[in-house]
Amino acid sequence: MKNMRYVYGICAGCLCAVIAYAQFSVLPSAGMTAKNPLYIFERMGESIGTIFTFGREAKITRFIILAEERLSEASVLAGERHQKTEDTIAAFDSYVQKAETEVDREHTAMARVALLESVAKHFVVFEEVLDTVSEEMRVSIEMSFEEDRKRQKRLLFETADADALIASELGFASIRERLARLKIEVERGRQYETAIITGHIKDLFAVLASAALHEESPSKEFLVLLSNDITRALESFDEIQRSPKYPSGEVGGTIHALKEQLIGVQISLSRNMIPIDPEFVLDVLFAGAESRIAAFDRLGEGQEEIARMMLSEYEEYLVFADEVETRTGRFILDREQNITIANEIQQRISAFNAQIAVKRGVFPGDIESNIDRIISR
């Protein structure tokens, strides 16, 4: 088991690097493309090579390599609006499906992670050329995207069954890349793309939340990693929400709901640690509350809707603070330790509330009333 975790860790590290930096250099050179008359002979040689590839792991590796070659070629063709782009995308999808079939038979961590890596490259590469292609090609690419989203979700679920920690590392690496892309699309004012990427992030987090909440005895390492990743994701959303082009309506509501889910999972997992490691719980509580205060503090006139959301998010941590104070008194027999914890909570919350109070007069009356209500809790 330890060896498997080690292998998983190495693979996860590689994938995180690929997703985080999203460099085109991770793909092989496009070389000859379908517009070359000799291309068919190269593909015939490729097919013969595949026939003489034996062993499941070797086949998985070959299918992934060939899929990435098609992806690189399709990227070049799409940039040129060439009619062969759709055929090349179809060839990419075909190789990914073949790799997926072999992965399902193999059931190994390394094979699953390798396929996840290939799928992640697909999102990154084609989003760079989506604006340059014809409407027909765009539809083809988006259909391929949708299949890979489903594939990524399923592979993450399977990875989580084997190791929730590694699934969290992989999933949040992809979420970070998606958040970076979401920021770009919001700044461009593109509502449709913003909605699609927000939905993708929502799907990824649903997998991670399910895996985390069903973990029977999560390790502290897992909880620390997950809590830190959630805080970073919240801060990325905060930055996006501060944009003048931040979408209102359904997409904006989805982002706020997603942030509340992130906070809910963070609190739910920390709650179980109250009797075991109250100091860890306090760290999570204070870091979360502080990040909400910092986000609220950056808001100004014209951002009333976001300000209401931030106050709502901060209140979730205040409710949790009350719970931590009550439950430590119930579970921890050392009276002196209980008093120390209660005092620390009260002092930190008072300091946070003082930061909120500075914003009185900046926002309309209902927000000011909320600030007064929070401070007087």
GROMACS .gro file of C-alpha atoms in nm:
model
  377
    1MET     CA    1   0.000   0.000   0.000
    2LYS     CA    2   0.283   0.238   0.086
    3ASN     CA    3   0.448   0.161  -0.249
    4MET     CA    4   0.121   0.229  -0.428
    5ARG     CA    5   0.087   0.564  -0.251
    6TYR     CA    6   0.445   0.645  -0.354
    7VAL     CA    7   0.373   0.564  -0.720
    8TYR     CA    8   0.049   0.762  -0.700
    9GLY     CA    9   0.236   1.055  -0.549
   10ILE     CA   10   0.493   1.064  -0.828
   11CYS     CA   11   0.222   1.045  -1.093
   12ALA     CA   12   0.011   1.309  -0.918
   13GLY     CA   13   0.309   1.542  -0.900
   14CYS     CA   14   0.368   1.508  -1.273
   15LEU     CA   15   0.002   1.571  -1.350
   16CYS     CA   16  -0.017   1.872  -1.120
   17ALA     CA   17   0.281   2.026  -1.299
   18VAL     CA   18   0.124   1.966  -1.640
   19ILE     CA   19  -0.210   2.114  -1.543
   20ALA     CA   20  -0.070   2.404  -1.343
   21TYR     CA   21   0.158   2.535  -1.616
   22ALA     CA   22  -0.039   2.418  -1.922
   23GLN     CA   23   0.256   2.456  -2.156
   24PHE     CA   24   0.224   2.352  -2.520
   25SER     CA   25   0.562   2.183  -2.479
   26VAL     CA   26   0.392   1.897  -2.294
   27LEU     CA   27   0.260   1.779  -2.630
   28PRO     CA   28   0.474   1.612  -2.894
   29SER     CA   29   0.558   1.811  -3.206
   30ALA     CA   30   0.274   1.806  -3.457
   31GLY     CA   31   0.504   1.690  -3.737
   32MET     CA   32   0.315   1.583  -4.048
   33THR     CA   33  -0.056   1.669  -4.045
   34ALA     CA   34  -0.357   1.542  -4.240
   35LYS     CA   35  -0.317   1.811  -4.506
   36ASN     CA   36   0.004   1.642  -4.626
   37PRO     CA   37  -0.057   1.388  -4.909
   38LEU     CA   38   0.190   1.145  -4.745
   39TYR     CA   39   0.005   1.154  -4.413
   40ILE     CA   40  -0.190   0.836  -4.489
   41PHE     CA   41   0.132   0.634  -4.519
   42GLU     CA   42   0.253   0.758  -4.182
   43ARG     CA   43  -0.076   0.651  -4.024
   44MET     CA   44  -0.054   0.307  -4.191
   45GLY     CA   45   0.287   0.257  -4.033
   46GLU     CA   46   0.141   0.371  -3.703
   47SER     CA   47  -0.138   0.112  -3.728
   48ILE     CA   48   0.112  -0.166  -3.798
   49GLY     CA   49   0.312  -0.058  -3.494
   50THR     CA   50  -0.002  -0.075  -3.281
   51ILE     CA   51  -0.078  -0.430  -3.400
   52PHE     CA   52   0.264  -0.540  -3.276
   53THR     CA   53   0.228  -0.371  -2.938
   54PHE     CA   54   0.172  -0.637  -2.672
   55GLY     CA   55   0.079  -0.611  -2.306
   56ARG     CA   56  -0.191  -0.393  -2.158
   57GLU     CA   57   0.038  -0.128  -2.007
   58ALA     CA   58   0.230  -0.097  -2.334
   59LYS     CA   59  -0.098  -0.053  -2.522
   60ILE     CA   60  -0.220   0.214  -2.280
   61THR     CA   61   0.106   0.403  -2.321
   62ARG     CA   62   0.091   0.376  -2.700
   63PHE     CA   63  -0.272   0.487  -2.725
   64ILE     CA   64  -0.203   0.789  -2.503
   65ILE     CA   65   0.105   0.885  -2.707
   66LEU     CA   66  -0.090   0.855  -3.033
   67ALA     CA   67  -0.382   1.051  -2.886
   68GLU     CA   68  -0.147   1.333  -2.791
   69GLU     CA   69   0.007   1.333  -3.139
   70ARG     CA   70  -0.343   1.372  -3.287
   71LEU     CA   71  -0.416   1.647  -3.034
   72SER     CA   72  -0.103   1.836  -3.138
   73GLU     CA   73  -0.191   1.796  -3.506
   74ALA     CA   74  -0.552   1.905  -3.448
   75SER     CA   75  -0.430   2.214  -3.264
   76VAL     CA   76  -0.222   2.317  -3.568
   77LEU     CA   77  -0.502   2.242  -3.814
   78ALA     CA   78  -0.761   2.425  -3.603
   79GLY     CA   79  -0.539   2.733  -3.597
   80GLU     CA   80  -0.536   2.720  -3.979
   81ARG     CA   81  -0.911   2.647  -3.998
   82HIS     CA   82  -0.831   2.340  -4.205
   83GLN     CA   83  -1.118   2.108  -4.299
   84LYS     CA   84  -0.928   1.803  -4.169
   85THR     CA   85  -0.946   1.934  -3.812
   86GLU     CA   86  -1.265   1.743  -3.728
   87ASP     CA   87  -1.123   1.413  -3.857
   88THR     CA   88  -0.810   1.463  -3.648
   89ILE     CA   89  -1.017   1.542  -3.337
   90ALA     CA   90  -1.216   1.224  -3.403
   91ALA     CA   91  -0.889   1.029  -3.423
   92PHE     CA   92  -0.781   1.183  -3.091
   93ASP     CA   93  -1.112   1.082  -2.930
   94SER     CA   94  -1.078   0.731  -3.072
   95TYR     CA   95  -0.733   0.678  -2.919
   96VAL     CA   96  -0.845   0.818  -2.584
   97GLN     CA   97  -1.140   0.576  -2.587
   98LYS     CA   98  -0.907   0.286  -2.664
   99ALA     CA   99  -0.677   0.391  -2.380
  100GLU     CA  100  -0.979   0.420  -2.150
  101THR     CA  101  -1.092   0.068  -2.240
  102GLU     CA  102  -0.748  -0.070  -2.153
  103VAL     CA  103  -0.734   0.133  -1.831
  104ASP     CA  104  -1.070  -0.016  -1.726
  105ARG     CA  105  -0.922  -0.361  -1.773
  106GLU     CA  106  -0.591  -0.278  -1.606
  107HIS     CA  107  -0.723  -0.106  -1.290
  108THR     CA  108  -0.383   0.044  -1.199
  109ALA     CA  109  -0.315   0.384  -1.046
  110MET     CA  110  -0.045   0.479  -1.294
  111ALA     CA  111  -0.259   0.401  -1.598
  112ARG     CA  112  -0.552   0.602  -1.464
  113VAL     CA  113  -0.334   0.903  -1.381
  114ALA     CA  114  -0.168   0.893  -1.724
  115LEU     CA  115  -0.508   0.906  -1.894
  116LEU     CA  116  -0.622   1.190  -1.667
  117GLU     CA  117  -0.311   1.380  -1.775
  118SER     CA  118  -0.394   1.336  -2.142
  119VAL     CA  119  -0.752   1.451  -2.090
  120ALA     CA  120  -0.632   1.762  -1.904
  121LYS     CA  121  -0.414   1.858  -2.201
  122HIS     CA  122  -0.717   1.847  -2.426
  123PHE     CA  123  -0.896   2.124  -2.235
  124VAL     CA  124  -0.588   2.345  -2.224
  125VAL     CA  125  -0.484   2.308  -2.589
  126PHE     CA  126  -0.817   2.354  -2.764
  127GLU     CA  127  -0.935   2.646  -2.554
  128GLU     CA  128  -0.640   2.838  -2.697
  129VAL     CA  129  -0.766   2.797  -3.055
  130LEU     CA  130  -1.142   2.791  -2.998
  131ASP     CA  131  -1.180   3.152  -3.112
  132THR     CA  132  -1.000   3.093  -3.441
  133VAL     CA  133  -1.201   2.797  -3.572
  134SER     CA  134  -1.516   2.784  -3.781
  135GLU     CA  135  -1.855   2.730  -3.618
  136GLU     CA  136  -1.862   2.366  -3.738
  137MET     CA  137  -1.520   2.295  -3.587
  138ARG     CA  138  -1.620   2.472  -3.267
  139VAL     CA  139  -1.920   2.242  -3.227
  140SER     CA  140  -1.698   1.938  -3.286
  141ILE     CA  141  -1.443   2.057  -3.029
  142GLU     CA  142  -1.713   2.133  -2.771
  143MET     CA  143  -1.865   1.785  -2.815
  144SER     CA  144  -1.520   1.635  -2.760
  145PHE     CA  145  -1.480   1.857  -2.452
  146GLU     CA  146  -1.805   1.725  -2.309
  147GLU     CA  147  -1.696   1.364  -2.352
  148ASP     CA  148  -1.365   1.438  -2.181
  149ARG     CA  149  -1.540   1.613  -1.893
  150LYS     CA  150  -1.744   1.299  -1.831
  151ARG     CA  151  -1.432   1.085  -1.867
  152GLN     CA  152  -1.235   1.303  -1.624
  153LYS     CA  153  -1.517   1.291  -1.368
  154ARG     CA  154  -1.539   0.911  -1.384
  155LEU     CA  155  -1.162   0.862  -1.359
  156LEU     CA  156  -1.147   1.094  -1.057
  157PHE     CA  157  -1.425   0.896  -0.887
  158GLU     CA  158  -1.231   0.574  -0.944
  159THR     CA  159  -0.910   0.732  -0.818
  160ALA     CA  160  -1.090   0.854  -0.506
  161ASP     CA  161  -1.204   0.499  -0.431
  162ALA     CA  162  -0.839   0.395  -0.419
  163ASP     CA  163  -0.692   0.703  -0.250
  164ALA     CA  164  -0.888   1.017  -0.156
  165LEU     CA  165  -0.567   1.213  -0.093
  166ILE     CA  166  -0.435   1.160  -0.446
  167ALA     CA  167  -0.779   1.227  -0.597
  168SER     CA  168  -0.785   1.557  -0.408
  169GLU     CA  169  -0.439   1.653  -0.538
  170LEU     CA  170  -0.536   1.570  -0.895
  171GLY     CA  171  -0.880   1.727  -0.875
  172PHE     CA  172  -0.768   2.055  -0.721
  173ALA     CA  173  -0.481   2.082  -0.969
  174SER     CA  174  -0.741   2.071  -1.244
  175ILE     CA  175  -0.968   2.313  -1.055
  176ARG     CA  176  -0.681   2.563  -1.027
  177GLU     CA  177  -0.623   2.545  -1.403
  178ARG     CA  178  -0.998   2.585  -1.466
  179LEU     CA  179  -1.013   2.886  -1.232
  180ALA     CA  180  -0.727   3.049  -1.422
  181ARG     CA  181  -0.921   2.995  -1.744
  182LEU     CA  182  -1.242   3.121  -1.585
  183LYS     CA  183  -1.069   3.446  -1.492
  184ILE     CA  184  -0.963   3.495  -1.856
  185GLU     CA  185  -1.315   3.435  -1.988
  186VAL     CA  186  -1.473   3.666  -1.728
  187GLU     CA  187  -1.230   3.946  -1.825
  188ARG     CA  188  -1.326   3.891  -2.188
  189GLY     CA  189  -1.692   3.927  -2.089
  190ARG     CA  190  -1.784   3.592  -2.245
  191GLN     CA  191  -2.091   3.464  -2.063
  192TYR     CA  192  -2.127   3.131  -2.245
  193GLU     CA  193  -1.768   3.020  -2.189
  194THR     CA  194  -1.785   3.142  -1.829
  195ALA     CA  195  -2.093   2.928  -1.768
  196ILE     CA  196  -1.932   2.619  -1.925
  197ILE     CA  197  -1.613   2.646  -1.720
  198THR     CA  198  -1.808   2.716  -1.400
  199GLY     CA  199  -2.006   2.397  -1.466
  200HIS     CA  200  -1.681   2.206  -1.518
  201ILE     CA  201  -1.543   2.331  -1.185
  202LYS     CA  202  -1.871   2.238  -1.017
  203ASP     CA  203  -1.845   1.882  -1.154
  204LEU     CA  204  -1.486   1.843  -1.036
  205PHE     CA  205  -1.565   1.970  -0.689
  206ALA     CA  206  -1.871   1.742  -0.663
  207VAL     CA  207  -1.640   1.442  -0.710
  208LEU     CA  208  -1.390   1.568  -0.452
  209ALA     CA  209  -1.659   1.662  -0.199
  210SER     CA  210  -1.822   1.320  -0.229
  211ALA     CA  211  -1.488   1.143  -0.186
  212ALA     CA  212  -1.388   1.359   0.111
  213LEU     CA  213  -1.717   1.331   0.298
  214HIS     CA  214  -1.729   0.952   0.253
  215GLU     CA  215  -1.374   0.898   0.374
  216GLU     CA  216  -1.414   0.698   0.697
  217SER     CA  217  -1.099   0.810   0.880
  218PRO     CA  218  -0.935   1.091   0.684
  219SER     CA  219  -0.574   1.154   0.778
  220LYS     CA  220  -0.464   1.493   0.906
  221GLU     CA  221  -0.241   1.522   0.597
  222PHE     CA  222  -0.549   1.483   0.377
  223LEU     CA  223  -0.752   1.735   0.580
  224VAL     CA  224  -0.474   1.995   0.579
  225LEU     CA  225  -0.425   1.957   0.202
  226LEU     CA  226  -0.797   1.978   0.132
  227SER     CA  227  -0.852   2.276   0.362
  228ASN     CA  228  -0.564   2.470   0.205
  229ASP     CA  229  -0.685   2.388  -0.146
  230ILE     CA  230  -1.037   2.505  -0.058
  231THR     CA  231  -0.906   2.833   0.085
  232ARG     CA  232  -0.698   2.893  -0.232
  233ALA     CA  233  -0.998   2.814  -0.453
  234LEU     CA  234  -1.214   3.058  -0.254
  235GLU     CA  235  -0.951   3.331  -0.295
  236SER     CA  236  -0.938   3.267  -0.671
  237PHE     CA  237  -1.317   3.301  -0.688
  238ASP     CA  238  -1.290   3.623  -0.482
  239GLU     CA  239  -1.052   3.771  -0.738
  240ILE     CA  240  -1.287   3.677  -1.021
  241GLN     CA  241  -1.586   3.827  -0.838
  242ARG     CA  242  -1.406   4.161  -0.801
  243SER     CA  243  -1.379   4.196  -1.178
  244PRO     CA  244  -1.599   4.474  -1.326
  245LYS     CA  245  -1.709   4.213  -1.581
  246TYR     CA  246  -1.813   3.954  -1.322
  247PRO     CA  247  -2.139   3.797  -1.447
  248SER     CA  248  -2.457   3.848  -1.249
  249GLY     CA  249  -2.764   3.630  -1.277
  250GLU     CA  250  -2.746   3.252  -1.298
  251VAL     CA  251  -2.370   3.219  -1.349
  252GLY     CA  252  -2.292   3.455  -1.062
  253GLY     CA  253  -2.537   3.266  -0.842
  254THR     CA  254  -2.373   2.935  -0.934
  255ILE     CA  255  -2.031   3.068  -0.836
  256HIS     CA  256  -2.163   3.190  -0.499
  257ALA     CA  257  -2.337   2.856  -0.437
  258LEU     CA  258  -2.016   2.674  -0.526
  259LYS     CA  259  -1.819   2.886  -0.278
  260GLU     CA  260  -2.071   2.804  -0.006
  261GLN     CA  261  -2.031   2.433  -0.086
  262LEU     CA  262  -1.652   2.467  -0.059
  263ILE     CA  263  -1.690   2.629   0.284
  264GLY     CA  264  -1.945   2.366   0.388
  265VAL     CA  265  -1.712   2.077   0.305
  266GLN     CA  266  -1.419   2.248   0.478
  267ILE     CA  267  -1.626   2.295   0.795
  268SER     CA  268  -1.782   1.946   0.785
  269LEU     CA  269  -1.444   1.775   0.766
  270SER     CA  270  -1.293   1.998   1.035
  271ARG     CA  271  -1.589   1.933   1.268
  272ASN     CA  272  -1.488   1.569   1.310
  273MET     CA  273  -1.145   1.678   1.434
  274ILE     CA  274  -1.272   1.887   1.728
  275PRO     CA  275  -1.225   1.611   1.991
  276ILE     CA  276  -0.898   1.491   1.832
  277ASP     CA  277  -0.705   1.803   1.732
  278PRO     CA  278  -0.875   2.130   1.835
  279GLU     CA  279  -0.569   2.335   1.735
  280PHE     CA  280  -0.602   2.214   1.376
  281VAL     CA  281  -0.971   2.307   1.381
  282LEU     CA  282  -0.890   2.656   1.509
  283ASP     CA  283  -0.633   2.699   1.232
  284VAL     CA  284  -0.897   2.610   0.970
  285LEU     CA  285  -1.157   2.834   1.134
  286PHE     CA  286  -0.934   3.140   1.161
  287ALA     CA  287  -0.777   3.099   0.815
  288GLY     CA  288  -1.122   3.067   0.657
  289ALA     CA  289  -1.272   3.362   0.843
  290GLU     CA  290  -0.966   3.576   0.773
  291SER     CA  291  -0.983   3.502   0.400
  292ARG     CA  292  -1.350   3.613   0.394
  293ILE     CA  293  -1.266   3.933   0.584
  294ALA     CA  294  -0.977   4.010   0.348
  295ALA     CA  295  -1.205   3.956   0.047
  296PHE     CA  296  -1.476   4.179   0.196
  297ASP     CA  297  -1.221   4.449   0.278
  298ARG     CA  298  -1.120   4.478  -0.090
  299LEU     CA  299  -1.474   4.561  -0.201
  300GLY     CA  300  -1.604   4.911  -0.259
  301GLU     CA  301  -1.886   5.111  -0.407
  302GLY     CA  302  -2.075   4.935  -0.685
  303GLN     CA  303  -1.996   4.588  -0.548
  304GLU     CA  304  -2.293   4.560  -0.313
  305GLU     CA  305  -2.409   4.221  -0.440
  306ILE     CA  306  -2.065   4.066  -0.383
  307ALA     CA  307  -2.042   4.233  -0.040
  308ARG     CA  308  -2.365   4.062   0.068
  309MET     CA  309  -2.225   3.728  -0.047
  310MET     CA  310  -1.896   3.781   0.140
  311LEU     CA  311  -2.076   3.864   0.464
  312SER     CA  312  -2.289   3.552   0.423
  313GLU     CA  313  -1.975   3.342   0.376
  314TYR     CA  314  -1.809   3.500   0.680
  315GLU     CA  315  -2.116   3.419   0.891
  316GLU     CA  316  -2.074   3.051   0.812
  317TYR     CA  317  -1.741   3.061   0.994
  318LEU     CA  318  -1.897   3.253   1.285
  319VAL     CA  319  -2.158   2.979   1.328
  320PHE     CA  320  -1.879   2.722   1.319
  321ALA     CA  321  -1.685   2.924   1.580
  322ASP     CA  322  -1.983   2.895   1.817
  323GLU     CA  323  -1.996   2.521   1.753
  324VAL     CA  324  -1.623   2.475   1.814
  325GLU     CA  325  -1.646   2.665   2.143
  326THR     CA  326  -1.943   2.454   2.258
  327ARG     CA  327  -1.805   2.118   2.150
  328THR     CA  328  -1.456   2.168   2.292
  329GLY     CA  329  -1.624   2.232   2.626
  330ARG     CA  330  -1.806   1.902   2.588
  331PHE     CA  331  -1.521   1.684   2.462
  332ILE     CA  332  -1.212   1.830   2.628
  333LEU     CA  333  -1.201   1.766   3.002
  334ASP     CA  334  -0.916   2.005   3.074
  335ARG     CA  335  -1.099   2.317   3.197
  336GLU     CA  336  -0.798   2.542   3.150
  337GLN     CA  337  -0.761   2.433   2.787
  338ASN     CA  338  -1.131   2.500   2.728
  339ILE     CA  339  -1.099   2.852   2.866
  340THR     CA  340  -0.790   2.915   2.650
  341ILE     CA  341  -0.971   2.799   2.335
  342ALA     CA  342  -1.283   3.005   2.415
  343ASN     CA  343  -1.075   3.317   2.479
  344GLU     CA  344  -0.877   3.269   2.158
  345ILE     CA  345  -1.196   3.233   1.953
  346GLN     CA  346  -1.353   3.541   2.108
  347GLN     CA  347  -1.041   3.754   2.063
  348ARG     CA  348  -0.991   3.657   1.699
  349ILE     CA  349  -1.358   3.701   1.609
  350SER     CA  350  -1.362   4.042   1.781
  351ALA     CA  351  -1.060   4.144   1.572
  352PHE     CA  352  -1.229   4.023   1.252
  353ASN     CA  353  -1.550   4.208   1.339
  354ALA     CA  354  -1.352   4.527   1.399
  355GLN     CA  355  -1.222   4.501   1.041
  356ILE     CA  356  -1.577   4.467   0.911
  357ALA     CA  357  -1.692   4.769   1.112
  358VAL     CA  358  -1.458   4.992   0.910
  359LYS     CA  359  -1.685   4.937   0.607
  360ARG     CA  360  -1.984   5.107   0.772
  361GLY     CA  361  -2.105   5.384   0.545
  362VAL     CA  362  -1.946   5.238   0.232
  363PHE     CA  363  -2.244   5.023   0.136
  364PRO     CA  364  -2.625   5.070   0.141
  365GLY     CA  365  -2.832   5.044   0.458
  366ASP     CA  366  -2.912   4.671   0.443
  367ILE     CA  367  -2.542   4.579   0.431
  368GLU     CA  368  -2.466   4.819   0.716
  369SER     CA  369  -2.746   4.654   0.915
  370ASN     CA  370  -2.591   4.314   0.846
  371ILE     CA  371  -2.254   4.441   0.970
  372ASP     CA  372  -2.416   4.567   1.293
  373ARG     CA  373  -2.600   4.238   1.341
  374ILE     CA  374  -2.280   4.034   1.292
  375ILE     CA  375  -2.081   4.249   1.535
  376SER     CA  376  -2.351   4.224   1.803
  377ARG     CA  377  -2.373   3.843   1.790
   0.00000   0.00000   0.00000
